[in-house]
Short mmCIF file of C-alpha atoms in Angstrom, two decimals:
data_model
loop_
_atom_site.label_atom_id
_atom_site.label_comp_id
_atom_site.label_asym_id
_atom_site.label_seq_id
_atom_site.Cartn_x
_atom_site.Cartn_y
_atom_site.Cartn_z
CA MET A 14 98.60 77.51 98.36
CA ARG A 15 99.71 79.03 101.67
CA ALA A 16 97.90 82.06 103.02
CA ILE A 17 97.36 84.09 106.18
CA ALA A 18 93.67 84.06 107.05
CA ILE A 19 91.16 84.61 109.84
CA SER A 20 88.29 82.24 110.66
CA ASP A 21 86.05 85.13 111.79
CA PHE A 22 86.29 88.80 112.69
CA GLY A 23 88.48 89.16 115.77
CA ALA A 24 90.09 85.73 115.38
CA ASP A 25 93.86 85.36 115.40
CA PRO A 26 95.47 85.19 111.95
CA GLU A 27 96.60 81.69 110.97
CA LEU A 28 98.82 80.19 108.28
CA ILE A 29 96.55 77.91 106.25
CA ASP A 30 96.60 75.77 103.12
CA THR A 31 93.80 76.64 100.72
CA PRO A 32 93.05 76.08 97.02
CA GLU A 33 94.38 78.56 94.47
CA PRO A 34 91.69 81.00 93.33
CA GLU A 35 90.11 80.49 89.92
CA PRO A 36 90.27 83.63 87.76
CA ARG A 37 87.02 84.83 86.27
CA PRO A 38 86.92 85.66 82.53
CA ASP A 39 88.00 89.28 83.15
CA GLU A 40 90.59 88.50 85.83
CA LEU A 41 94.32 87.90 86.15
CA LEU A 42 95.67 85.09 88.30
CA VAL A 43 98.89 86.40 89.83
CA ARG A 44 101.64 84.40 91.53
CA LEU A 45 102.29 86.84 94.34
CA ARG A 46 105.89 87.31 95.44
CA ALA A 47 105.27 89.96 98.08
CA ALA A 48 102.40 91.59 99.97
CA GLY A 49 102.49 94.97 101.69
CA TYR A 50 100.99 95.41 105.16
CA ASN A 51 98.79 98.39 105.98
CA PRO A 52 97.28 99.21 109.40
CA VAL A 53 93.82 98.93 107.84
CA ASP A 54 94.48 95.21 107.32
CA THR A 55 94.46 94.72 111.08
CA LYS A 56 91.35 96.89 111.47
CA ILE A 57 89.47 94.88 108.84
CA ALA A 58 90.43 91.61 110.52
CA ALA A 59 89.23 92.94 113.88
CA GLY A 60 85.81 93.71 112.39
CA ALA A 61 86.01 97.50 112.17
CA MET A 62 84.35 97.41 108.74
CA ARG A 63 82.01 94.46 109.21
CA ASP A 64 78.94 96.60 108.44
CA ARG A 65 80.32 97.26 104.95
CA MET A 66 81.49 93.74 104.17
CA SER A 67 79.98 90.34 103.45
CA PRO A 68 83.10 88.18 103.66
CA ARG A 69 83.53 84.49 103.21
CA PHE A 70 85.52 82.81 105.96
CA PRO A 71 88.23 81.80 106.21
CA MET A 72 89.15 85.21 104.82
CA ILE A 73 92.67 85.82 103.58
CA MET A 74 94.07 89.08 104.93
CA GLY A 75 95.79 91.83 102.98
CA GLN A 76 95.17 94.04 99.96
CA ASP A 77 98.46 95.15 98.41
CA GLY A 78 100.72 92.81 96.48
CA ALA A 79 103.09 92.29 93.57
CA GLY A 80 104.07 89.33 91.45
CA VAL A 81 103.90 87.65 88.05
CA VAL A 82 100.78 86.94 86.00
CA ALA A 83 100.35 83.16 85.99
CA ASP A 84 97.17 82.97 83.91
CA VAL A 85 94.48 85.22 82.48
CA GLY A 86 90.75 84.85 81.96
CA SER A 87 89.27 84.42 78.49
CA GLU A 88 88.24 88.10 78.24
CA VAL A 89 91.56 89.62 79.34
CA THR A 90 93.36 91.62 76.65
CA GLY A 91 95.53 94.12 78.53
CA PHE A 92 97.81 91.67 80.33
CA LYS A 93 99.45 88.34 79.57
CA ALA A 94 101.13 85.51 81.45
CA GLY A 95 104.61 86.55 82.55
CA ASP A 96 103.79 90.23 83.10
CA GLU A 97 105.13 91.63 86.37
CA VAL A 98 102.28 93.51 88.04
CA TYR A 99 101.39 95.22 91.29
CA GLY A 100 98.16 96.41 92.83
CA ARG A 101 95.35 95.32 95.13
CA PHE A 102 94.35 91.67 95.29
CA SER A 103 91.40 91.62 97.67
CA ASP A 104 87.89 90.19 97.35
CA PRO A 105 86.44 89.50 100.82
CA SER A 106 83.22 88.10 99.31
CA ARG A 107 85.35 85.22 97.98
CA GLY A 108 87.60 85.09 101.03
CA LEU A 109 90.55 86.36 99.01
CA GLY A 110 93.37 88.73 99.92
CA SER A 111 97.02 89.41 99.16
CA PHE A 112 98.68 87.58 102.08
CA ALA A 113 98.81 84.47 99.92
CA GLU A 114 100.82 82.79 97.20
CA TYR A 115 98.19 83.58 94.57
CA GLY A 116 95.72 86.40 94.08
CA VAL A 117 93.21 87.59 91.49
CA VAL A 118 92.28 91.03 90.20
CA ALA A 119 90.09 92.29 87.35
CA GLN A 120 92.05 93.60 84.37
CA ASP A 121 90.29 97.00 84.71
CA GLY A 122 90.73 96.95 88.49
CA PRO A 123 93.52 98.26 90.72
CA VAL A 124 96.45 96.69 88.88
CA ALA A 125 99.28 97.91 86.65
CA LEU A 126 102.67 96.84 85.38
CA MET A 127 105.35 97.11 88.05
CA PRO A 128 107.81 100.01 87.91
CA LYS A 129 110.77 98.99 85.76
CA GLY A 130 113.74 97.75 87.74
CA THR A 131 111.69 97.48 90.92
CA LEU A 132 111.60 94.30 92.97
CA PRO A 133 108.21 92.83 93.95
CA GLU A 134 109.09 93.51 97.59
CA GLN A 135 109.32 97.22 96.80
CA ALA A 136 106.30 97.38 94.50
CA ALA A 137 104.08 95.62 97.05
CA ALA A 138 104.71 98.47 99.48
CA VAL A 139 103.26 101.07 97.12
CA PRO A 140 99.51 100.78 96.40
CA THR A 141 97.56 101.81 99.50
CA ALA A 142 100.14 103.99 101.26
CA THR A 143 101.54 105.82 98.26
CA VAL A 144 98.16 106.40 96.60
CA THR A 145 96.85 107.76 99.91
CA ALA A 146 99.83 110.13 100.10
CA ARG A 147 99.29 111.25 96.51
CA ASP A 148 95.59 111.84 97.10
CA MET A 149 96.28 113.80 100.30
CA VAL A 150 98.72 116.13 98.56
CA GLU A 151 96.34 116.53 95.61
CA ALA A 152 93.47 117.38 97.98
CA ALA A 153 95.61 120.01 99.72
CA ARG A 154 96.25 121.73 96.35
CA LEU A 155 99.74 122.70 97.44
CA ASP A 156 101.52 125.46 95.56
CA GLU A 157 105.23 126.22 95.38
CA GLY A 158 106.44 128.09 98.45
CA GLN A 159 103.53 127.15 100.69
CA THR A 160 104.21 125.74 104.15
CA VAL A 161 102.70 122.33 104.94
CA LEU A 162 102.84 120.33 108.16
CA ILE A 163 102.79 116.55 107.78
CA VAL A 164 101.67 114.85 110.99
CA GLY A 165 102.73 111.20 111.12
CA ALA A 166 105.45 111.79 108.57
CA THR A 167 107.69 108.80 109.29
CA GLY A 168 105.22 106.05 108.35
CA GLY A 169 104.68 104.67 104.87
CA VAL A 170 102.05 107.26 103.90
CA GLY A 171 103.94 110.12 105.54
CA GLN A 172 107.22 109.38 103.78
CA SER A 173 105.54 109.44 100.37
CA ALA A 174 103.50 112.55 101.27
CA THR A 175 106.71 114.33 102.26
CA GLN A 176 108.23 113.55 98.87
CA PHE A 177 105.12 114.56 96.89
CA ALA A 178 104.87 117.85 98.79
CA ALA A 179 108.57 118.59 98.28
CA LEU A 180 108.22 117.84 94.55
CA ARG A 181 105.60 120.61 94.42
CA GLY A 182 108.08 123.04 95.93
CA ALA A 183 106.41 123.27 99.32
CA HIS A 184 108.22 124.01 102.58
CA VAL A 185 107.64 120.73 104.40
CA ILE A 186 107.46 120.53 108.20
CA ALA A 187 107.58 116.88 109.25
CA THR A 188 106.84 115.46 112.68
CA ALA A 189 109.50 112.92 113.59
CA ALA A 190 111.41 111.48 116.52
CA PRO A 191 115.13 112.36 116.73
CA ASP A 192 116.22 109.04 115.21
CA ALA A 193 114.25 109.79 112.02
CA VAL A 194 115.49 113.34 111.38
CA ASP A 195 118.10 112.37 108.78
CA LEU A 196 115.61 110.13 106.97
CA MET A 197 112.98 112.86 106.72
CA ARG A 198 115.47 115.47 105.52
CA HIS A 199 116.64 113.00 102.87
CA LEU A 200 113.02 112.68 101.70
CA GLY A 201 112.59 116.43 101.34
CA ALA A 202 111.49 117.82 104.70
CA THR A 203 112.99 121.25 105.36
CA GLU A 204 111.95 121.47 109.00
CA ILE A 205 111.52 118.76 111.65
CA ILE A 206 109.33 118.95 114.76
CA ASP A 207 110.08 116.40 117.49
CA HIS A 208 106.62 115.14 118.39
CA THR A 209 107.98 113.26 121.40
CA LYS A 210 108.75 116.45 123.35
CA GLY A 211 105.98 118.69 124.62
CA SER A 212 103.08 120.00 122.55
CA MET A 213 103.62 119.47 118.85
CA PRO A 214 101.07 122.17 117.84
CA GLY A 215 102.63 124.54 120.35
CA ARG A 216 106.09 124.05 118.89
CA VAL A 217 104.84 124.59 115.33
CA LEU A 218 103.00 127.76 116.36
CA ALA A 219 106.10 129.08 118.12
CA ALA A 220 108.09 128.65 114.92
CA HIS A 221 105.28 129.97 112.68
CA PRO A 222 103.23 132.50 114.70
CA GLU A 223 101.66 133.81 111.50
CA GLY A 224 100.17 130.38 110.80
CA ILE A 225 100.80 127.85 108.06
CA ASP A 226 99.08 127.08 104.76
CA ALA A 227 98.27 123.40 104.98
CA VAL A 228 98.23 120.31 107.19
CA ILE A 229 98.32 116.70 106.02
CA ASP A 230 97.36 114.70 109.10
CA LEU A 231 97.65 110.93 109.10
CA VAL A 232 97.21 110.09 112.77
CA THR A 233 95.44 112.71 114.92
CA PRO A 234 92.02 111.54 116.23
CA PRO A 235 88.91 113.77 116.21
CA ALA A 236 89.29 114.69 119.89
CA ALA A 237 92.70 116.27 119.26
CA ILE A 238 92.40 117.58 115.71
CA GLU A 239 91.25 121.08 116.74
CA ALA A 240 94.69 121.98 118.09
CA VAL A 241 96.24 120.99 114.77
CA ALA A 242 93.66 122.86 112.69
CA GLY A 243 94.35 125.92 114.83
CA LEU A 244 97.78 126.22 113.23
CA LEU A 245 96.26 127.29 109.92
CA ARG A 246 95.86 130.84 108.73
CA PRO A 247 92.49 131.80 107.16
CA GLY A 248 92.21 130.21 103.74
CA GLY A 249 94.29 127.23 104.82
CA VAL A 250 93.48 123.56 104.35
CA ILE A 251 93.72 120.47 106.55
CA CYS A 252 93.42 116.94 105.17
CA SER A 253 92.82 113.91 107.39
CA ALA A 254 93.46 110.29 106.47
CA ILE A 255 91.30 108.96 109.32
CA HIS A 256 88.12 111.04 108.91
CA ALA A 257 88.84 113.20 111.94
CA LEU A 258 87.44 116.44 110.50
CA ASP A 259 84.13 118.31 110.54
CA PRO A 260 84.39 120.30 107.28
CA GLU A 261 81.35 122.48 108.03
CA THR A 262 82.75 123.69 111.35
CA LEU A 263 86.10 124.44 109.73
CA ALA A 264 84.48 126.27 106.82
CA ALA A 265 82.94 128.75 109.27
CA ARG A 266 86.53 129.71 110.16
CA GLU A 267 87.60 130.00 106.51
CA ILE A 268 89.49 126.72 106.67
CA ARG A 269 88.97 123.95 104.15
CA GLY A 270 88.74 120.51 105.73
CA VAL A 271 89.00 117.34 103.63
CA ASN A 272 88.55 113.77 104.85
CA VAL A 273 90.47 111.94 102.14
CA VAL A 274 89.45 108.53 100.80
CA ASN A 275 92.13 107.02 98.60
CA GLN A 276 91.28 105.96 95.06
CA VAL A 277 93.51 103.05 94.06
CA THR A 278 92.96 102.46 90.34
CA GLY A 279 94.95 100.96 87.51
CA PRO A 280 95.65 104.34 85.87
CA VAL A 281 96.84 105.83 89.17
CA LEU A 282 99.16 102.87 89.75
CA ALA A 283 100.53 103.26 86.21
CA GLU A 284 101.14 106.95 86.92
CA LEU A 285 102.98 106.11 90.15
CA ALA A 286 105.09 103.53 88.31
CA ASP A 287 106.29 106.32 86.02
CA VAL A 288 107.13 108.56 89.00
CA ILE A 289 109.07 105.74 90.66
CA ASP A 290 110.86 104.95 87.38
CA SER A 291 111.95 108.59 87.15
CA GLY A 292 113.64 108.37 90.55
CA GLU A 293 111.51 111.17 92.01
CA LEU A 294 109.79 108.88 94.52
CA ARG A 295 111.36 106.34 96.84
CA VAL A 296 109.41 103.82 98.89
CA ARG A 297 111.27 102.59 101.95
CA VAL A 298 110.70 99.02 103.10
CA GLU A 299 111.50 98.71 106.78
CA SER A 300 111.21 94.94 107.14
CA LEU A 301 110.81 91.85 104.97
CA VAL A 302 109.04 88.95 106.66
CA PRO A 303 108.57 85.44 105.20
CA LEU A 304 104.89 84.50 104.96
CA GLU A 305 105.33 81.67 107.44
CA LEU A 306 106.34 84.21 110.11
CA ALA A 307 103.61 86.72 109.28
CA THR A 308 101.31 85.71 112.14
CA VAL A 309 104.02 86.62 114.65
CA LYS A 310 104.72 89.94 112.93
CA LEU A 311 101.01 90.80 112.79
CA ARG A 312 100.85 90.60 116.59
CA GLU A 313 103.73 93.07 116.88
CA LEU A 314 102.65 95.71 114.34
CA PRO A 315 99.57 97.43 115.85
CA GLY A 316 100.51 100.46 117.92
CA ARG A 317 104.12 100.40 116.79
CA GLY A 318 105.69 103.48 115.22
CA ALA A 319 106.85 102.71 111.69
CA ARG A 320 109.87 103.93 109.74
CA GLY A 321 108.72 102.43 106.47
CA LYS A 322 106.67 99.54 105.17
CA THR A 323 106.43 95.95 106.34
CA VAL A 324 106.28 93.47 103.46
CA PHE A 325 105.55 89.75 103.58
CA THR A 326 107.42 87.59 101.07
CA MET A 327 106.27 84.43 99.32
#
């Protein structure tokens, strides 16, 4: 099978030919049709998590994917060949990832039936980004009528977080460049702050001098997070997707700080499939890239502002 892999941490991704993985007794073998890119894929390949991994090289990149079950292990009972599924197909210890024509996943792992009527290219964009967005909004405990600022709103996580917050009846302030204003309003944002002009926290504070209730921050590093946390009124909450917060320091100011770690599980993916089926959640794919061109795209993606998800097709 074809796959995008690295020969070591920090090496350039390459298109390789490698044997199809063999499913274990409790695993599904899935013919992947699409794989969603997440910024963490590049960080993993660069070695940012080497202390927590024992990979086998060459290591296939990627986590998220969608496709059709090609075979099942002898102990699998919940899925069958021909099922359309989506989830995470990553096992670094075996050198396996989702940027490949085949992937494996345990039947009780992060996998579920695809949303009905959804193409694999759309479903592959969901797992990491949309679960992260869901978990961020859940951690913020948003109530109807509360005001929430979403920092980094135009990316894959931010677009889903905007929709989840709006579904809860929150007043959503989204940071976005002028060319993304219509998109963010369509997704449920009621107020847009142009983060390309001047101080974003200063502009939010000018519009809301009394403070706001919550912040969902997807991009601000630790060195700059204080200015964002300063927008909250006492009793407010700030959630970070990149572990930028010191919860103890914030608690002394009556602010709840949460560094969110996403929990991608089969039941959560099944729940999201229902939400997508209902039409309440839309996942925007910005670009579809054939697997054979993925190495070029992977060089372009880091540091680039996104307006949706990048998906590789097989």
